[in-house]
Each structure stands twice: as C-alpha cells, then as structure tokens.
Short mmCIF file of C-alpha atoms in Angstrom, two decimals:
data_model
loop_
_atom_site.label_atom_id
_atom_site.label_comp_id
_atom_site.label_asym_id
_atom_site.label_seq_id
_atom_site.Cartn_x
_atom_site.Cartn_y
_atom_site.Cartn_z
CA MET A 1 -5.06 10.88 -9.03
CA LYS A 2 -7.16 7.98 -10.29
CA THR A 3 -6.39 4.41 -9.33
CA SER A 4 -6.94 1.43 -11.61
CA PRO A 5 -9.22 -1.09 -9.86
CA ARG A 6 -7.74 -3.85 -12.02
CA TRP A 7 -4.22 -3.38 -10.66
CA ARG A 8 -5.49 -3.09 -7.09
CA GLN A 9 -7.47 -6.31 -7.51
CA SER A 10 -4.38 -7.98 -8.96
CA VAL A 11 -2.43 -7.20 -5.79
CA VAL A 12 -5.32 -8.53 -3.68
CA TRP A 13 -5.29 -11.72 -5.76
CA LEU A 14 -1.52 -12.11 -5.32
CA HIS A 15 -1.88 -11.57 -1.59
CA VAL A 16 -4.55 -14.27 -1.29
CA VAL A 17 -2.61 -16.78 -3.42
CA SER A 18 0.70 -16.23 -1.61
CA SER A 19 -0.97 -16.39 1.81
CA VAL A 20 -2.68 -19.70 0.99
CA ALA A 21 0.64 -21.01 -0.36
CA TRP A 22 2.43 -19.92 2.82
CA MET A 23 -0.14 -21.64 5.02
CA SER A 24 -0.23 -24.87 2.98
CA GLN A 25 3.57 -25.07 2.93
CA ALA A 26 3.68 -24.58 6.70
CA LEU A 27 1.32 -27.56 6.97
CA ALA A 28 3.60 -29.48 4.60
CA LEU A 29 6.50 -28.77 6.98
CA VAL A 30 4.50 -30.37 9.78
CA VAL A 31 3.90 -33.47 7.67
CA LEU A 32 7.53 -33.77 6.51
CA MET A 33 8.99 -33.26 9.97
CA SER A 34 6.51 -35.70 11.48
CA ALA A 35 7.45 -38.26 8.80
CA GLY A 36 11.15 -37.92 9.60
CA ALA A 37 12.16 -36.05 6.44
CA PRO A 38 13.97 -32.94 7.77
CA ALA A 39 16.07 -32.52 4.61
CA MET A 40 12.95 -32.22 2.47
CA ALA A 41 11.40 -29.86 5.02
CA ASP A 42 14.47 -27.63 4.90
CA ARG A 43 14.37 -27.61 1.10
CA LEU A 44 10.68 -26.72 1.07
CA ASP A 45 11.29 -23.92 3.55
CA SER A 46 14.12 -22.29 1.59
CA VAL A 47 12.80 -22.74 -1.96
CA LEU A 48 9.04 -22.23 -1.60
CA LEU A 49 7.86 -21.21 1.87
CA ALA A 50 10.27 -18.31 2.44
CA PRO A 51 9.54 -16.59 -0.92
CA MET A 52 5.77 -17.03 -0.47
CA ALA A 53 5.99 -15.65 3.07
CA ASN A 54 7.84 -12.60 1.75
CA VAL A 55 5.29 -12.05 -1.03
CA SER A 56 2.34 -12.49 1.33
CA ALA A 57 3.76 -10.07 3.90
CA PHE A 58 4.77 -7.55 1.24
CA THR A 59 1.41 -7.48 -0.54
CA GLY A 60 -0.45 -7.28 2.76
CA LEU A 61 1.63 -4.34 3.93
CA LEU A 62 1.31 -2.65 0.55
CA LEU A 63 -2.49 -3.03 0.46
CA ALA A 64 -2.81 -1.61 3.97
CA GLY A 65 -0.54 1.33 3.24
CA ALA A 66 -1.85 2.08 -0.25
CA THR A 67 -5.58 1.98 0.52
CA ALA A 68 -7.98 3.54 3.00
CA TRP A 69 -7.57 0.58 5.40
CA GLY A 70 -4.25 1.91 6.71
CA TYR A 71 -2.05 0.22 9.31
CA LEU A 72 -3.55 1.58 12.54
CA ARG A 73 -7.17 2.46 11.69
CA HIS A 74 -8.76 -0.96 12.41
CA TRP A 75 -8.00 -3.51 15.09
CA TRP A 76 -8.17 -6.46 12.69
CA VAL A 77 -5.61 -4.88 10.34
CA LEU A 78 -3.32 -4.01 13.25
CA THR A 79 -3.62 -7.60 14.53
CA LYS A 80 -2.68 -9.00 11.12
CA PHE A 81 0.22 -6.56 10.91
CA ALA A 82 1.57 -7.65 14.31
CA LEU A 83 1.13 -11.37 13.60
CA THR A 84 2.88 -11.03 10.24
CA LEU A 85 5.92 -9.38 11.81
CA ILE A 86 6.06 -12.01 14.56
CA GLN A 87 5.83 -14.86 12.05
CA LEU A 88 8.51 -13.37 9.82
CA TYR A 89 10.84 -12.94 12.80
CA ALA A 90 10.15 -16.45 14.11
CA GLY A 91 10.56 -17.99 10.65
CA ILE A 92 13.80 -16.20 9.76
CA PHE A 93 15.61 -16.34 13.10
CA LEU A 94 14.14 -19.44 14.78
CA LEU A 95 12.44 -21.96 12.49
CA SER A 96 14.69 -21.79 9.41
CA PRO A 97 17.98 -22.24 11.35
CA ALA A 98 16.42 -25.12 13.28
CA LEU A 99 15.34 -26.79 10.03
CA ARG A 100 18.87 -26.44 8.59
CA GLU A 101 20.30 -28.01 11.73
CA SER A 102 17.82 -30.88 11.52
CA ALA A 103 18.67 -31.40 7.84
CA ASP A 104 22.37 -31.66 8.75
CA THR A 105 21.90 -34.01 11.70
CA GLY A 106 18.86 -35.95 10.47
CA ALA A 107 17.22 -35.54 13.88
CA VAL A 108 13.67 -34.24 14.18
CA ALA A 109 12.88 -31.87 17.05
CA TRP A 110 9.25 -31.71 18.05
CA PRO A 111 9.41 -27.98 18.90
CA GLN A 112 10.04 -27.41 15.19
CA VAL A 113 6.91 -29.38 14.33
CA ALA A 114 4.92 -27.38 16.88
CA GLY A 115 6.36 -24.13 15.50
CA ALA A 116 5.32 -24.96 11.95
CA ALA A 117 1.85 -25.97 13.15
CA LEU A 118 1.54 -22.72 15.09
CA MET A 119 2.54 -20.77 11.98
CA ALA A 120 -0.14 -22.48 9.90
CA SER A 121 -2.73 -21.83 12.63
CA ALA A 122 -1.82 -18.15 12.83
CA LEU A 123 -2.15 -17.82 9.04
CA ALA A 124 -5.57 -19.48 9.16
CA PHE A 125 -6.61 -16.99 11.86
CA GLN A 126 -5.37 -14.10 9.72
CA ALA A 127 -7.43 -15.40 6.81
CA TRP A 128 -10.50 -15.35 9.05
CA LEU A 129 -9.71 -11.77 10.09
CA SER A 130 -9.55 -10.73 6.43
CA VAL A 131 -12.98 -12.22 5.76
CA ALA A 132 -14.83 -11.27 8.96
CA LYS A 133 -13.12 -7.90 9.62
CA PRO A 134 -14.20 -7.93 13.28
CA GLY A 135 -13.81 -5.20 15.84
CA ARG A 136 -14.00 -1.46 15.79
CA LYS A 137 -11.56 1.25 14.82
CA THR A 138 -8.54 1.88 16.99
CA PRO A 139 -8.03 5.05 19.06
CA TRP A 140 -5.34 6.05 16.57
CA SER A 141 -7.68 6.09 13.61
CA PRO A 142 -7.61 9.48 11.86
CA ALA A 143 -10.89 11.25 11.28
CA ALA A 144 -10.31 11.58 7.56
CA LYS A 145 -10.15 8.45 5.43
CA PRO A 146 -6.67 8.13 3.83
CA PRO A 147 -6.74 8.45 0.04
CA THR A 148 -5.90 5.49 -2.18
CA ALA A 149 -2.44 5.41 -3.74
CA PRO A 150 -1.99 5.97 -7.50
CA THR A 151 -1.90 3.07 -9.96
CA TRP A 152 1.88 2.85 -10.16
CA VAL A 153 2.02 1.70 -6.52
CA PHE A 154 -0.12 -1.35 -7.31
CA VAL A 155 1.88 -2.03 -10.48
CA ALA A 156 4.98 -2.11 -8.28
CA GLY A 157 3.06 -4.46 -5.97
CA ILE A 158 3.08 -7.02 -8.78
CA ALA A 159 6.46 -6.26 -10.36
CA ALA A 160 8.55 -6.21 -7.16
CA PRO A 161 7.58 -9.74 -5.97
CA ALA A 162 8.01 -11.14 -9.50
CA PHE A 163 11.54 -9.71 -9.67
CA ASP A 164 12.52 -10.79 -6.15
CA VAL A 165 11.19 -14.35 -6.47
CA THR A 166 12.98 -14.79 -9.80
CA ALA A 167 16.22 -13.38 -8.39
CA GLY A 168 15.91 -15.59 -5.32
CA LEU A 169 15.46 -18.73 -7.40
CA LEU A 170 18.52 -17.85 -9.49
CA LEU A 171 20.65 -17.03 -6.45
CA GLY A 172 19.42 -19.96 -4.37
CA TYR A 173 18.11 -17.98 -1.38
CA PRO A 174 15.23 -15.54 -0.73
CA LEU A 175 16.02 -11.93 -1.59
CA PRO A 176 13.13 -9.48 -0.94
CA ALA A 177 15.25 -6.49 -2.00
CA LEU A 178 12.91 -4.71 -4.41
CA GLU A 179 9.95 -5.43 -2.14
CA LEU A 180 11.65 -3.60 0.75
CA VAL A 181 12.53 -0.69 -1.54
CA THR A 182 8.91 -0.52 -2.71
CA LEU A 183 7.62 -0.39 0.88
CA GLY A 184 10.05 2.44 1.60
CA VAL A 185 8.83 4.38 -1.43
CA LEU A 186 5.23 3.65 -0.38
CA ALA A 187 5.92 5.16 3.06
CA LEU A 188 7.09 8.38 1.39
CA GLU A 189 4.10 8.35 -0.97
CA ARG A 190 1.76 7.78 1.98
CA ARG A 191 3.17 10.81 3.79
CA ARG A 192 2.70 12.89 0.66
CA ARG A 193 -0.94 11.77 0.34
CA HIS A 194 -1.61 12.61 3.99
CA ARG A 195 -0.17 16.07 3.53
CA ARG A 196 -2.30 16.67 0.46
CA ALA A 197 -5.40 15.45 2.31
CA ARG A 198 -4.73 17.87 5.18
CA ARG A 199 -4.40 20.91 2.94
CA PRO A 200 -7.40 23.26 3.17
CA SER A 201 -9.51 23.22 0.08
CA ALA A 202 -9.48 26.26 -2.16
CA ARG A 203 -12.02 28.84 -1.13
CA SER A 204 -14.96 29.30 -3.39
CA PRO A 205 -15.21 32.69 -5.12
CA ARG A 206 -17.10 35.26 -3.18
CA SER A 207 -20.65 35.64 -4.19
CA ALA A 208 -21.75 38.88 -5.79
CA PRO A 209 -23.14 41.47 -3.40
CA ALA A 210 -26.83 41.20 -2.90
CA ALA A 211 -28.95 43.64 -4.84
CA SER A 212 -30.27 46.52 -2.85
CA SER A 213 -33.82 46.19 -1.76
CA PRO A 214 -36.42 48.19 -3.64
CA GLY A 215 -36.85 51.66 -2.39
CA ALA A 216 -33.36 51.87 -0.88
#
C-alpha cells in the first residue's frame, strides 16, 4: 500500500514544532519559577506545556511505529523513547502536582526549578539525537526493514492531536484520548504489517522444460 510523503512530512513537521514548543515552555517554567511567579508557571504548564508534551510524544511514537525506524531497531530511537516516557511520568506525577501546590501556597521550591531545567535539557538532547542519529542498531533489530504504514495512519497523526488539543482547551485540562486510541490502532496495524512482511513471496511459475538436445 502506497504512503503519501506529504502526510508523513506533515507529521514530522508537527513533531518538530511541538517538541520545540515543549522545550521552550519548560525553559519558561524555569524563568517564571525563578522570578517568583508560581501561579503563572502552573497556568503555563496546564494550558500549553502539557498539551504540547502530549503532541510531541504522540507524534514521535507514531513516526517510530509507522515507519522503518521502529522502536527497538536503533539505539538513538530507543533512547528517545525511554527519555520521553520518563519525562511524561515525571511531568504528570511529579512536576505538575508540585507546580499546583506552589501556585496555592505562593512558595517556590528550587527542586521544581531544577526539574523544569532538567526537562528542557533532556529535550535538547533528544533534538540532537534526531539530527545526529548516533550509534548502531540494537541486538533486537529485525533483519528485514519494517514496511511503512499506509497514508491513513499519518492522517490520523494530524487529526488526533488537533481533536485532543481542542477538546482539552474546551474542558480546561489535557485529554490525549484520541491520541492513545490511535497508538493502539497503530500497534495492531504494525503487527499486521509484520505478518505480511514475513509471508513467503509467491513462487514464480515453473519454467518450461528445456528442449531436448539435438540428436536425442
């Protein structure tokens, strides 16, 4: 099945834009917390940073799963995958609750500033990994290159974040619902593509028997 390069490039563009936004907003958190404005930092985190983090993580996971890069074929992709999961966990369960507490009390905790700075640094390192693509393939890299997903997967890579960000703004809190559903569907589609790639190719028709040699 053919894949539209335009839609794939659109998802790459969205991934780059959302990742830069996530990193710049993490730096803005450092500035706001250092300036003693925890309420503004909490507002920035909930309204802008969290949705951009979701979009960046979603598009990165989708591009890895929908293209030949895969999740486990290259060390630099696997490193980005691990760092993304760590940052999402730290942001949702550690940094965001701490920012809400600081907004309520008006007190600035320096571990929060350090956490936001570490997040921005990790995102900058991930950007370098995307450009340099260092390292070799992992031991879990399959011999055959995974096929690229069909166009509808990349269309969903644009539509799902647009829907979730809009819904989150209307509801007042991040809601990556359709993005999670899309990743689940992508996992099923990826398994189907692997199965198709492993199927033996159809045998070519047998050649006609060779003509008997002269004098036979």
